[in-house]
Coordinates of C-alpha atoms and ligand atoms in Angstrom, one line a residue:
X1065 CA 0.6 49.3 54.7
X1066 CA -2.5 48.8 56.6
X1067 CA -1.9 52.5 57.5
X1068 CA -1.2 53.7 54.4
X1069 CA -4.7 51.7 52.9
X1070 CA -6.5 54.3 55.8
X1071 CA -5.7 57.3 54.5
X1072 CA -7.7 56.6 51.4
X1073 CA -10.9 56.3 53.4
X1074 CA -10.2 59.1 55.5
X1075 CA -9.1 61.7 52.5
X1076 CA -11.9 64.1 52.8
X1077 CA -14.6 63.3 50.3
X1078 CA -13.7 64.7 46.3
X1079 CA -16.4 67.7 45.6
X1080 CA -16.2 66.0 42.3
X1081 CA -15.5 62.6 42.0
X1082 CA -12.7 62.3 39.4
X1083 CA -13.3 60.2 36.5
X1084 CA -10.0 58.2 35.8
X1085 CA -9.2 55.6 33.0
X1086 CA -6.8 52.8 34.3
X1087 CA -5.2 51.2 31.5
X1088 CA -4.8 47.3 32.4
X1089 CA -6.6 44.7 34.9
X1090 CA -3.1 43.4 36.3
X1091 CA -2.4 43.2 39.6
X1092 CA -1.1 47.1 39.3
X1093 CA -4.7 48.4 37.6
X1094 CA -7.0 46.3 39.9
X1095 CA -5.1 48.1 42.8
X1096 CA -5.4 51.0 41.7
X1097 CA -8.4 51.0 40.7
X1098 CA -9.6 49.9 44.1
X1099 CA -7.9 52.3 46.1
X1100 CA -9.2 55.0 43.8
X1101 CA -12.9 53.8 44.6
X1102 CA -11.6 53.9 48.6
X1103 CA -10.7 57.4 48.2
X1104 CA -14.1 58.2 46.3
X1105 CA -13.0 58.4 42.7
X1106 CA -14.5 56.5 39.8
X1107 CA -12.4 54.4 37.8
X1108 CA -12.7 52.5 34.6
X1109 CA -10.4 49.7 34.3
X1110 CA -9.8 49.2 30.2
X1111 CA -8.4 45.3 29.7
X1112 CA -7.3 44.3 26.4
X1113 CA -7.9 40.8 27.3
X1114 CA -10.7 38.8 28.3
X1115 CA -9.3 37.7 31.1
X1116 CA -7.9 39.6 34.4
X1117 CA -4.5 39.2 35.8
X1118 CA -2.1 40.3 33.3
X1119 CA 1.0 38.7 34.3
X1120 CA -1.1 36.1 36.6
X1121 CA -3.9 35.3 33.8
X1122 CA -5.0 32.0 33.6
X1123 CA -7.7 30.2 31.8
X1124 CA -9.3 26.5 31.6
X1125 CA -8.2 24.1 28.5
X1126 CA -11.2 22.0 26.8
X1127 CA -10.9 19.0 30.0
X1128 CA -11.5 22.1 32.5
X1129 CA -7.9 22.3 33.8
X1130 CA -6.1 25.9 34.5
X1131 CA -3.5 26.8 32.7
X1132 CA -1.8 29.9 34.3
X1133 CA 0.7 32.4 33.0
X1134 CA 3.2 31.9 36.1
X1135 CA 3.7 29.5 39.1
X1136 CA 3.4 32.3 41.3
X1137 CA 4.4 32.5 44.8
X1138 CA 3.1 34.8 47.9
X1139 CA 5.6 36.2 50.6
X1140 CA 5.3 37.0 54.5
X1141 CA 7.4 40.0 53.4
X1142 CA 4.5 41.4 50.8
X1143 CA 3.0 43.9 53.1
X1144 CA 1.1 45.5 50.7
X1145 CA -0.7 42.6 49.4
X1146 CA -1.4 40.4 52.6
X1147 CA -2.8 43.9 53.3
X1148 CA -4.9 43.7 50.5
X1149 CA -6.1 40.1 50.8
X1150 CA -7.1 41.3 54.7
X1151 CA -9.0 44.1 52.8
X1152 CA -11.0 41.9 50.7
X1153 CA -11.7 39.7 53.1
X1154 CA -10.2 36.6 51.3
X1155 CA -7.1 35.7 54.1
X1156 CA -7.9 32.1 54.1
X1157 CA -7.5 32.3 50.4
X1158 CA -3.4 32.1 51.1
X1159 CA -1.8 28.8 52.1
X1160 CA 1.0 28.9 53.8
X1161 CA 3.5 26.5 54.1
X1162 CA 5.9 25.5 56.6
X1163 CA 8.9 28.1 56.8
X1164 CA 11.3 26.3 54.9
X1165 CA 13.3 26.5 51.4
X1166 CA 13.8 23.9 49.9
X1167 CA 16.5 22.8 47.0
X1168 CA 16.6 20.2 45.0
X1169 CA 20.3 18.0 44.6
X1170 CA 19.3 17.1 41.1
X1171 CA 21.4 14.0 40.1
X1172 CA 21.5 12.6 43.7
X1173 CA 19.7 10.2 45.6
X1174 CA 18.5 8.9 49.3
X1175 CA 19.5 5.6 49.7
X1176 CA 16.1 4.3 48.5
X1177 CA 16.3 5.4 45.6
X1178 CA 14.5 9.0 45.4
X1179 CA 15.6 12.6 44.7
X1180 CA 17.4 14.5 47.4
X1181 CA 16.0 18.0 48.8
X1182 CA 18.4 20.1 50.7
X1183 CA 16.2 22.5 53.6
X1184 CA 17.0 25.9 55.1
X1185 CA 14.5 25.0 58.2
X1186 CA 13.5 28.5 59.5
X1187 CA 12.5 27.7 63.5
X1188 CA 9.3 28.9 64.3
X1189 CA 10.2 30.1 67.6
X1190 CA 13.0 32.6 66.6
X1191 CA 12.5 36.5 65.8
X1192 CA 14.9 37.4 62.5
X1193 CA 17.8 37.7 61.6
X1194 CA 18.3 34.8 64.0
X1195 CA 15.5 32.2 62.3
X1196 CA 17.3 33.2 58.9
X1197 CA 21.0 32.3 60.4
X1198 CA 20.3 29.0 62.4
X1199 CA 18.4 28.0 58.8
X1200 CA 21.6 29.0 57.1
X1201 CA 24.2 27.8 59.5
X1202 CA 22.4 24.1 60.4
X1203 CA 21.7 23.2 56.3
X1204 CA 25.6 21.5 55.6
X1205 CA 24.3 20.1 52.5
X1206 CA 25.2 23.2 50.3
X1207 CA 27.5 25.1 51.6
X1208 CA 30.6 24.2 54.1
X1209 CA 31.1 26.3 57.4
X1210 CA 33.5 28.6 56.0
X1211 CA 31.9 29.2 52.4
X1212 CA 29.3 30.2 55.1
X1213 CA 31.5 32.9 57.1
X1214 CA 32.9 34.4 54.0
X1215 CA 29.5 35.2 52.5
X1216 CA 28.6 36.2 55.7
X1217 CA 31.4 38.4 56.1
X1218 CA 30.7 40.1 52.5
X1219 CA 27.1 41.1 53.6
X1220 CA 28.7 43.3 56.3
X1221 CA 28.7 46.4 54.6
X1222 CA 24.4 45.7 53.8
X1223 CA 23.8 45.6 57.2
X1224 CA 26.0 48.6 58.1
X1225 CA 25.0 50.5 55.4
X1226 CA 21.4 49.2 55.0
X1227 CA 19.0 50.5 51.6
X1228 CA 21.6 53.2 50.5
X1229 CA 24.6 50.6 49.6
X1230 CA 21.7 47.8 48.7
X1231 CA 20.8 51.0 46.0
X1232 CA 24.1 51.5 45.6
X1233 CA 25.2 47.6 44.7
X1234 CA 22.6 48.0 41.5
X1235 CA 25.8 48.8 39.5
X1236 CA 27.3 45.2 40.0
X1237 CA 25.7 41.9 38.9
X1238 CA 25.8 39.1 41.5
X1239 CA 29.0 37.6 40.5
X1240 CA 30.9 40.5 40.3
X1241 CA 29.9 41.6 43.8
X1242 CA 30.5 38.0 45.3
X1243 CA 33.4 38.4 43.5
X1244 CA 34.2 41.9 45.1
X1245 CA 33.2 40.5 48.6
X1246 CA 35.3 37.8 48.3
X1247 CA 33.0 35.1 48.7
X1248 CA 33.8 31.8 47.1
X1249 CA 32.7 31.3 43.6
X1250 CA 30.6 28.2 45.1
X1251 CA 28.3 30.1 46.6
X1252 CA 27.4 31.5 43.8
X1253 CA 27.2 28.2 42.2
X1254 CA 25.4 26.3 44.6
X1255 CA 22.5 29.0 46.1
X1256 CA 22.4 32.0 43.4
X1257 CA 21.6 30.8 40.2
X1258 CA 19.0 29.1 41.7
X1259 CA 17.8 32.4 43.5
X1260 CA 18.6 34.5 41.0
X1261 CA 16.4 32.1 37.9
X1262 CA 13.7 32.2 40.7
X1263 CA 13.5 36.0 41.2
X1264 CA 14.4 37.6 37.3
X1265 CA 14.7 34.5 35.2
X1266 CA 18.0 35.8 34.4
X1267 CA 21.8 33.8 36.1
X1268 CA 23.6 35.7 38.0
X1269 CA 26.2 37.1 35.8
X1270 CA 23.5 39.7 34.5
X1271 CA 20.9 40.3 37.3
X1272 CA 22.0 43.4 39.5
X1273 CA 22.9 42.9 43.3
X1274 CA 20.4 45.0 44.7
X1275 CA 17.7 42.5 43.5
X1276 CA 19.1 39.6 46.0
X1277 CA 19.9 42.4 49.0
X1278 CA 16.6 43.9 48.5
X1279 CA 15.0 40.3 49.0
X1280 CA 17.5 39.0 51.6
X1281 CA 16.8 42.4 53.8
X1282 CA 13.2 41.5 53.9
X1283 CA 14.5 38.2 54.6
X1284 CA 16.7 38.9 57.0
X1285 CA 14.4 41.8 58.6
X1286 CA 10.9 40.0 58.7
X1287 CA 10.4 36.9 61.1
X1288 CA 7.8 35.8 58.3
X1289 CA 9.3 37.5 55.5
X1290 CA 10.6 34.1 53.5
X1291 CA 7.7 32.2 54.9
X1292 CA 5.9 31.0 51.2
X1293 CA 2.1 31.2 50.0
X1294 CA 0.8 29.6 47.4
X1295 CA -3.2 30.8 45.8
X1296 CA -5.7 28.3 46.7
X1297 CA -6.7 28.4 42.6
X1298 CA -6.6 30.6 39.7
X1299 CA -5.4 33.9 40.4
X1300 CA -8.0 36.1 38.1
X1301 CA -11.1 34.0 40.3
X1302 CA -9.3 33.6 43.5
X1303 CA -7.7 37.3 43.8
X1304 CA -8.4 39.6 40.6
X1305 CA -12.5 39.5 40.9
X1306 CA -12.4 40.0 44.5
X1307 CA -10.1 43.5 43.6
X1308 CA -12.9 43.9 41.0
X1309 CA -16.0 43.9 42.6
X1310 CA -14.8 45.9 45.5
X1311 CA -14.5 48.9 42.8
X1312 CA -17.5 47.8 41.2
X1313 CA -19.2 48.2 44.3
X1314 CA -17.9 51.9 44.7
X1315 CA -18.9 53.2 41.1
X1316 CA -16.1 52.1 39.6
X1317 CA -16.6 49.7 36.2
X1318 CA -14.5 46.9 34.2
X1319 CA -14.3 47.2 30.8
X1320 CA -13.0 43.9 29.1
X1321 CA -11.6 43.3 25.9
X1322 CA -11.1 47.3 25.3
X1323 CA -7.6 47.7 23.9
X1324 CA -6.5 51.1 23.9
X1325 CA -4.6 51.8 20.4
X1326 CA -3.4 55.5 20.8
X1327 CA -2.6 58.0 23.5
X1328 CA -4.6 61.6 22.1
X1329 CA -3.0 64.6 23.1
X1330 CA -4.3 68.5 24.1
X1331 CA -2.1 71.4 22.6
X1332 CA -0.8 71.2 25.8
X1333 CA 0.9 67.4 25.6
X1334 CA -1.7 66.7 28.5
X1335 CA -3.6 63.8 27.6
X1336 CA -7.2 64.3 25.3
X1337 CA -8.4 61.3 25.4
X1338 CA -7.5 57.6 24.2
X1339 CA -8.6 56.4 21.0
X1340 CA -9.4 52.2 21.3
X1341 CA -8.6 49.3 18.9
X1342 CA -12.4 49.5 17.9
X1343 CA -12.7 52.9 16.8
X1344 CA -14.0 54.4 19.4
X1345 CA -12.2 57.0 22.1
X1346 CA -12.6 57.1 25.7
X1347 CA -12.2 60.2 27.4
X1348 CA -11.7 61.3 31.3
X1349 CA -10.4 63.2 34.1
X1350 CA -6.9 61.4 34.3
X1351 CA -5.4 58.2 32.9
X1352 CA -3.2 55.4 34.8
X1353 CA -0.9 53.2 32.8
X1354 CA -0.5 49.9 33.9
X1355 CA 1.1 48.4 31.0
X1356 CA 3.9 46.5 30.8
X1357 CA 7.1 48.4 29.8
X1358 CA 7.5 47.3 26.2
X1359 CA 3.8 47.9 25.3
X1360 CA 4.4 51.4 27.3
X1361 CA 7.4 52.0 25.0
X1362 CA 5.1 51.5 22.0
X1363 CA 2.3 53.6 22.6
X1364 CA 4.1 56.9 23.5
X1365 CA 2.9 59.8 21.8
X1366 CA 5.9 61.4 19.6
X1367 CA 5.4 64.7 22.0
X1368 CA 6.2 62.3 25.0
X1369 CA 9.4 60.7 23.8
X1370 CA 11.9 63.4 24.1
X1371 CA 11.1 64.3 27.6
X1372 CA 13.6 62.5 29.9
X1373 CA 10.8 60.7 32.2
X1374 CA 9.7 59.0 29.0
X1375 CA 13.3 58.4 27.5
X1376 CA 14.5 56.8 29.7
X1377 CA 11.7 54.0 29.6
X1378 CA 14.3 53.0 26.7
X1379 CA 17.1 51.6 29.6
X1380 CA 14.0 48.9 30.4
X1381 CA 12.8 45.5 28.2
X1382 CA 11.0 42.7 29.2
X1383 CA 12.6 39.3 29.9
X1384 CA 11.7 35.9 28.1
X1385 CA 10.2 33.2 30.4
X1386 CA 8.3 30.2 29.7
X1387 CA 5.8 28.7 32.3
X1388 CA 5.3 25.1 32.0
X1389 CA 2.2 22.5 32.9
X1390 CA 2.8 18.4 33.2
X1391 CA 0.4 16.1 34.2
X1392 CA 1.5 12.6 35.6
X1393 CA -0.3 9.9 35.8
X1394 CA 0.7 8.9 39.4
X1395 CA 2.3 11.6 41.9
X1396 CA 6.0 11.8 41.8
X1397 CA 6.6 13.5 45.1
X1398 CA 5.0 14.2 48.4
X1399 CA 7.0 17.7 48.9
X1400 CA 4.0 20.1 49.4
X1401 CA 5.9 23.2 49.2
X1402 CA 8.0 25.3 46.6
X1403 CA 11.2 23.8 45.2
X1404 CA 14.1 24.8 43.5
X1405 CA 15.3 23.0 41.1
X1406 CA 19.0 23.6 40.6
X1407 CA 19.0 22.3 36.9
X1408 CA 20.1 24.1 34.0
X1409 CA 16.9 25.2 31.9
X1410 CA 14.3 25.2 35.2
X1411 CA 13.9 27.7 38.0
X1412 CA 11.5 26.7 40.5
X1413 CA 8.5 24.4 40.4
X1414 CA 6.0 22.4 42.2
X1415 CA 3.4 19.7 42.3
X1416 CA 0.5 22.0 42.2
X1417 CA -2.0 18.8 43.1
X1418 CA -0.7 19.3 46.6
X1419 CA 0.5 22.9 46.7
X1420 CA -2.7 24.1 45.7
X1421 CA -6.6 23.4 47.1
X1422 CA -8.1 24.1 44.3
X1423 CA -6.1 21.6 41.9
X1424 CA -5.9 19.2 43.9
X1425 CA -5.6 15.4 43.4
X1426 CA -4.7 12.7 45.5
X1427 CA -3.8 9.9 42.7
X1428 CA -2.2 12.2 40.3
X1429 CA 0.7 14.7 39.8
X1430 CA 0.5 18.5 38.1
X1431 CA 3.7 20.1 37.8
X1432 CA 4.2 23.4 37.4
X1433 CA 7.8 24.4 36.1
X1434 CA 9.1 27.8 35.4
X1435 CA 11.6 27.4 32.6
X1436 CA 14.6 30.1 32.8
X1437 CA 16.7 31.8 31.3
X1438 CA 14.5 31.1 28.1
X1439 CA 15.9 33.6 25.8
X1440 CA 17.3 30.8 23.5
X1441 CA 14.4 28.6 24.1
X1442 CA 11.2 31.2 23.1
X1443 CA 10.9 30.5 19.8
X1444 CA 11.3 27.0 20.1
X1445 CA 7.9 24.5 19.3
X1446 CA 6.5 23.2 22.5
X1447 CA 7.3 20.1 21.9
X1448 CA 11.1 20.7 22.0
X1449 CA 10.6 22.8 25.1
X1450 CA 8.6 19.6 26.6
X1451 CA 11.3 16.8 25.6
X1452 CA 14.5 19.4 27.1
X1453 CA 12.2 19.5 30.6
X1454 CA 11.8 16.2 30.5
X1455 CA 15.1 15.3 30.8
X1456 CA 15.8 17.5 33.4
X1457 CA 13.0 15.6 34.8
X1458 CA 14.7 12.3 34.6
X1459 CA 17.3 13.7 36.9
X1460 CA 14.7 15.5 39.5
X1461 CA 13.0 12.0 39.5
X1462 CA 15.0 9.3 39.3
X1463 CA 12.9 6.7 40.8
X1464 CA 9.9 7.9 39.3
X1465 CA 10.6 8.4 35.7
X1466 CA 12.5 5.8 33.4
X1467 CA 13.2 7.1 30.0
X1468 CA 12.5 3.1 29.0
X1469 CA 9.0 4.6 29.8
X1470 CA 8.7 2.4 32.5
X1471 CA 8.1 4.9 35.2
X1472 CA 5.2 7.8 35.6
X1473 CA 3.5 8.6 31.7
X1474 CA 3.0 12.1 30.8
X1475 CA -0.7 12.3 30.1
X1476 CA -0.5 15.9 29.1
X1477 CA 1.2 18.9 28.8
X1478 CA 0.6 23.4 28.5
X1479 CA 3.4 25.7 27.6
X1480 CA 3.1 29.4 28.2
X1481 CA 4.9 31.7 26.5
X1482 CA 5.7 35.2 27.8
X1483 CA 8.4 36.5 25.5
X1484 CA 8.5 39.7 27.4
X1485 CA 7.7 39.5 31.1
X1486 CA 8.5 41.7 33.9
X1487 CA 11.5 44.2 33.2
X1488 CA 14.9 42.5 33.3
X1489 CA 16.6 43.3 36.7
X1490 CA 20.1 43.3 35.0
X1491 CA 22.9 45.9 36.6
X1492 CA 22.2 49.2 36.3
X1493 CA 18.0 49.2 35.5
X1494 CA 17.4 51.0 38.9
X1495 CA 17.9 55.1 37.6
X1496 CA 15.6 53.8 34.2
X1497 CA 12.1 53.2 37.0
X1498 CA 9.8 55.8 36.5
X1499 CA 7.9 57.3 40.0
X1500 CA 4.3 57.3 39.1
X1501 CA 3.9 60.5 38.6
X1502 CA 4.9 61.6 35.1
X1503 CA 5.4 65.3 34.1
X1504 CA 1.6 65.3 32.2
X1505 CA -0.3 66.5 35.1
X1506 CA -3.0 64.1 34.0
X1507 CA -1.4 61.1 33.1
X1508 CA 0.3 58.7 36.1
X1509 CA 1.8 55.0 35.5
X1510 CA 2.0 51.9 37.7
X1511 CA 3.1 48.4 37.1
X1512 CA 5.6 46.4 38.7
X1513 CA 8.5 48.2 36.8
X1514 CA 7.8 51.1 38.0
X1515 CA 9.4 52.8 41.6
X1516 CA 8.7 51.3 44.6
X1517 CA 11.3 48.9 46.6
X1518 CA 9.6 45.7 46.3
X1519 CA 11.0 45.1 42.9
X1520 CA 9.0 43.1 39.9
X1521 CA 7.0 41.0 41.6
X1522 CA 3.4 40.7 42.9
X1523 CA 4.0 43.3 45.8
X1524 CA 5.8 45.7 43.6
X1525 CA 2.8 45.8 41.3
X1526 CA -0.2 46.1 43.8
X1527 CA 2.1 48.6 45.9
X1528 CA 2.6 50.7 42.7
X1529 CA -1.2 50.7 41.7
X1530 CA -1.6 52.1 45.1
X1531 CA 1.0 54.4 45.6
X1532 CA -0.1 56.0 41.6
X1533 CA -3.6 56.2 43.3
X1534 CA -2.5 58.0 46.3
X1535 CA -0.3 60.4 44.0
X1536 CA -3.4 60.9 41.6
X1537 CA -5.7 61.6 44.5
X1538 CA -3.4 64.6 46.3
X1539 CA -3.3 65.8 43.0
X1540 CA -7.2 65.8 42.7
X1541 CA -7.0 67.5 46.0
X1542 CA -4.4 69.8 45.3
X1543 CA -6.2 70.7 42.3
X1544 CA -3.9 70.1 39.9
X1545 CA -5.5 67.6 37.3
X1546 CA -7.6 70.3 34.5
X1547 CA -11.3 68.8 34.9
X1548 CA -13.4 68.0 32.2
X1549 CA -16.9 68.9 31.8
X1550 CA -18.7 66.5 33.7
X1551 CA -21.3 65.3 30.9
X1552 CA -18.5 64.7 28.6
X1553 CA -16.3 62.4 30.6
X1554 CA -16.2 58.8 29.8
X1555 CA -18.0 59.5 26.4
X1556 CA -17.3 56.8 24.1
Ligands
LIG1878 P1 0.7 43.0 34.0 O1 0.2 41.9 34.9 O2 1.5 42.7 32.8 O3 -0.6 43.8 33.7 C1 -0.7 44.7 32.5 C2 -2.1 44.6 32.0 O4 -2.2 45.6 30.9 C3 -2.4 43.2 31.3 O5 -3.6 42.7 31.8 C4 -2.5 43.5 29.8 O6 -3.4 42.7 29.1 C5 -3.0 45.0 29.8 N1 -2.7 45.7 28.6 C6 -1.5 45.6 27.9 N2 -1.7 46.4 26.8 C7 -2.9 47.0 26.8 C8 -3.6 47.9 25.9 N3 -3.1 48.4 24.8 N4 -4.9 48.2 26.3 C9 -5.4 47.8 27.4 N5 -4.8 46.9 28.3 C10 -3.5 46.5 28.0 N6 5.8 37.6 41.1 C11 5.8 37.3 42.4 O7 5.6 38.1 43.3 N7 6.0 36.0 42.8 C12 6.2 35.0 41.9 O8 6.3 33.8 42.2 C13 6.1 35.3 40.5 N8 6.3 34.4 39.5 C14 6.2 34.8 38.2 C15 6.3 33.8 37.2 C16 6.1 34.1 35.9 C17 6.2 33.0 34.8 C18 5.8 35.4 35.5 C19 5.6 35.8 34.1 C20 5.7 36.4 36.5 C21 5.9 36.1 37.8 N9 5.9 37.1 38.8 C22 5.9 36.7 40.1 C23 5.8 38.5 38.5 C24 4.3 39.1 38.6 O9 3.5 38.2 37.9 C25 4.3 40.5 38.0 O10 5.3 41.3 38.6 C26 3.0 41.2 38.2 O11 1.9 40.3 38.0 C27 2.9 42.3 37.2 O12 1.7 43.0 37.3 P2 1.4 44.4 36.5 O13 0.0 44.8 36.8 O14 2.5 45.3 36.8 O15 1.5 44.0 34.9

């Protein structure tokens, strides 16, 4: 990746720098956009919101806290994006914690009285795959020695066949290829709903295979590929102002609170220009999408919809999750890591006022819960939402929350709402992902549901901002993008 970052510095210098509209300051535009500006374009990053991030906004309440979008977690095996933090200069920006994962046994206690965590321990001294087995094979809590072999056994044919049958295992959902493999139904029970609420919000009986191989080769493959980060604060301060200001420095500029209403088209289906919420139409060289899928779906022109690129957008939705905030009056645990919560309605969470520099507090306890699947639960009040996590709470916490109210107080609480998230990874959603470049030669898309191999996450957005910028600068160089007349561009 570091590589691949090079070659937009090195690309020989545009005769004419191209002017290009990027549509979204998520983690896909602001990539983008930067590696644009590297290559010696100039791009204008239009943001419907006032606030950057997209998927990892986040914004203060009226006592100064953050509330963020998603309890979002950094991974050794996101190439592209430690690339990007080396890039920016911000490293020490990521914290990284010990190379463990960590479950919770909700319902079960130590003999003293508090909640039971089972650990995968990767040792620091072991290469992969080996760190990754001797985690698996010495944690006894979760799964017995043969319910080990058999899933072991079953991944066989991934490490044989390596990215072709992971691609090809997109046609099964995780329980029918456990299922197929012959692993023991417990497995499933006991590791992948938890992995599989943690990585699509979705159980395993609709998210496709390839979503856990894909992660588990990286896994498997990367010494520090599991190894966890968590953002020392608010992603849009902490990450999305750094990717800002470096393509503000190069001639590039950040439009906020410009929501584009309407794609305009040429006789020609290329794109003419794109008309804005306010009335008033911004015009240049080439235009990157990086909005989400549904929005996407929305704001296609009626030229665009038959075309098969386009159409088959239709095979990809968004999927409901709900990110949670709770502050305790006293701290409830002393885990400083990520935790899985292997309860029903929650995915993962942790106590951000030790996870996290910048929200820190030593007296007090923040959680941060990701609440999934929420499909039945999104158009429920906040309050109901609150009282259904707490009592999964009572079970995560048994020594330190009584429902006689005896325990830790909930001074406050923040429910965010994303009805439709990143795209839902069910069975099947792979042949739907469009490459970036589209059949308008002056249109391109990125976002995290577009192609690339690091699926919907973090990675999978900044690596598609990057690789649309690398397609739209060959195709600058190649000239294939009809130019505009210079004084023209950008007019508003
Ligand atoms: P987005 O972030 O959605 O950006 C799209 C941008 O387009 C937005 O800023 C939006 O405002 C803008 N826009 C939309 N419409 C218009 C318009 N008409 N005009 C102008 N602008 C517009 N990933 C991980 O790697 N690790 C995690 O732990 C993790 N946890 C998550 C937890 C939650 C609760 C959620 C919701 C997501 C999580 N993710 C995680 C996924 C990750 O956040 C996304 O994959 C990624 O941020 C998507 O970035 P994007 O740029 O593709 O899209």
């Amino acid at each position: 990746s570091a590589a691949f970052s090079q070659t937009f510095i090195d690309m020989p210098r545009p005769e004419r720098p191209l002017k290009v509209a990027v549509i979204g300051a998520g983690l896909a535009g602001l990539s983008c956009a930067k590696y644009l500006s590297d290559a010696g374009h100039e791009p204008i990053v239009l943001e419907a919101r006032d606030v950057l991030g997209g998927k990892v906004a986040a914004w203060q309440d009226k006592d100064g806290d953050w509330i963020e979008t998603g309890l979002h977690i950094f991974f050794g095996a996101y190439p592209n994006v430690n690339q990007m933090f080396t890039e920016l200069g911000i490293r020490d920006r990521l914290q990284w914690k010990s190379h463990s994962m960590i479950f919770a046994m909700p319902g079960q206690q130590t003999a003293d009285g508090f909640q039971r965590f089972s650990r995968f321990e990767f040792p620091d001294l072991l290469p992969a795959p080996l760190n990754g087995l001797v985690a698996i094979l010495l944690n006894n809590e979760m799964l017995t020695f043969p319910e080990k072999i058999q899933f072991g056994i079953g991944l066989i044919p991934a490490i044989l066949f390596g990215q072709k049958y992971v691609e090809e295992c997109d046609s099964l959902t995780v329980t029918e290829w456990m299922a197929k493999q012959g692993v023991p139904d417990r497995v499933n029970d006991e590791v992948f709903i938890a992995m599989a609420k943690a990585l699509n919000f979705i159980d395993p009986d609709n998210l496709s295979m390839t979503v856990v191989l894909t992660a588990l080769n990286r896994f498997l493959q990367e010494t520090h590929g599991s190894k966890m980060a968590f953002l020392d604060g608010p992603p849009p301060t902490r990450l999305c102002q750094p990717m800002a200001d470096h393509m503000l420095a190069r001639g590039g500029e950040l439009r906020m609170e410009q929501r584009i209403s309407q794609v305009l088209l040429n006789d020609d289906k290329t794109v003419k220009g794109l008309k804005m919420q306010d009335g008033s139409t911004v015009v240049a060289d080439a235009y990157v999408s990086t909005m989400p899928v549904d929005v996407l779906k929305l704001m296609l022109p009626d030229e665009w919809r038959p075309m098969p690129y386009f159409e088959k957008l239709n095979g990809l939705t968004g999927v409901p999750v709900i990110n949670i905030h709770m502050w305790f009056d006293r701290k409830l645990t002393t885990v400083d890591h990520l935790l899985f919560s292997r309860s029903p309605l929650l995915s993962v969470y942790a106590d951000m006022s030790l996870t996290c520099k910048g929200y820190r507090d030593d007296e007090k306890s923040m959680l941060e819960l990701v609440f999934a699947p929420a499909k039945d639960w999104i158009g429920r009040p906040d309050e109901a939402i609150i009282e259904a996590t707490m009592e999964e709470l009572y079970r995560l916490f048994p020594n330190e929350l009584n429902k006689d109210g005896s325990g830790a107080q909930l001074l406050k609480s923040a429910v965010v709402k994303t009805p439709l998230s990143v795209y839902e990874a069910t069975a099947g959603r792979e042949l739907y992902r469009p490459v970036q470049t589209s059949p308008i030669s002056n249109f391109f898309l990125a976002g995290c549901f577009t192609k690339q191999k690091y699926l919907a996450s973090m990675e999978g957005a900044t690596f598609s901002g990057k690789l649309a910028a690398r397609a739209l600068a060959d195709a600058a160089a190649a000239g294939t993008i009809p130019l505009k007349e210079a004084a023209s561009a950008m007019a508003a």
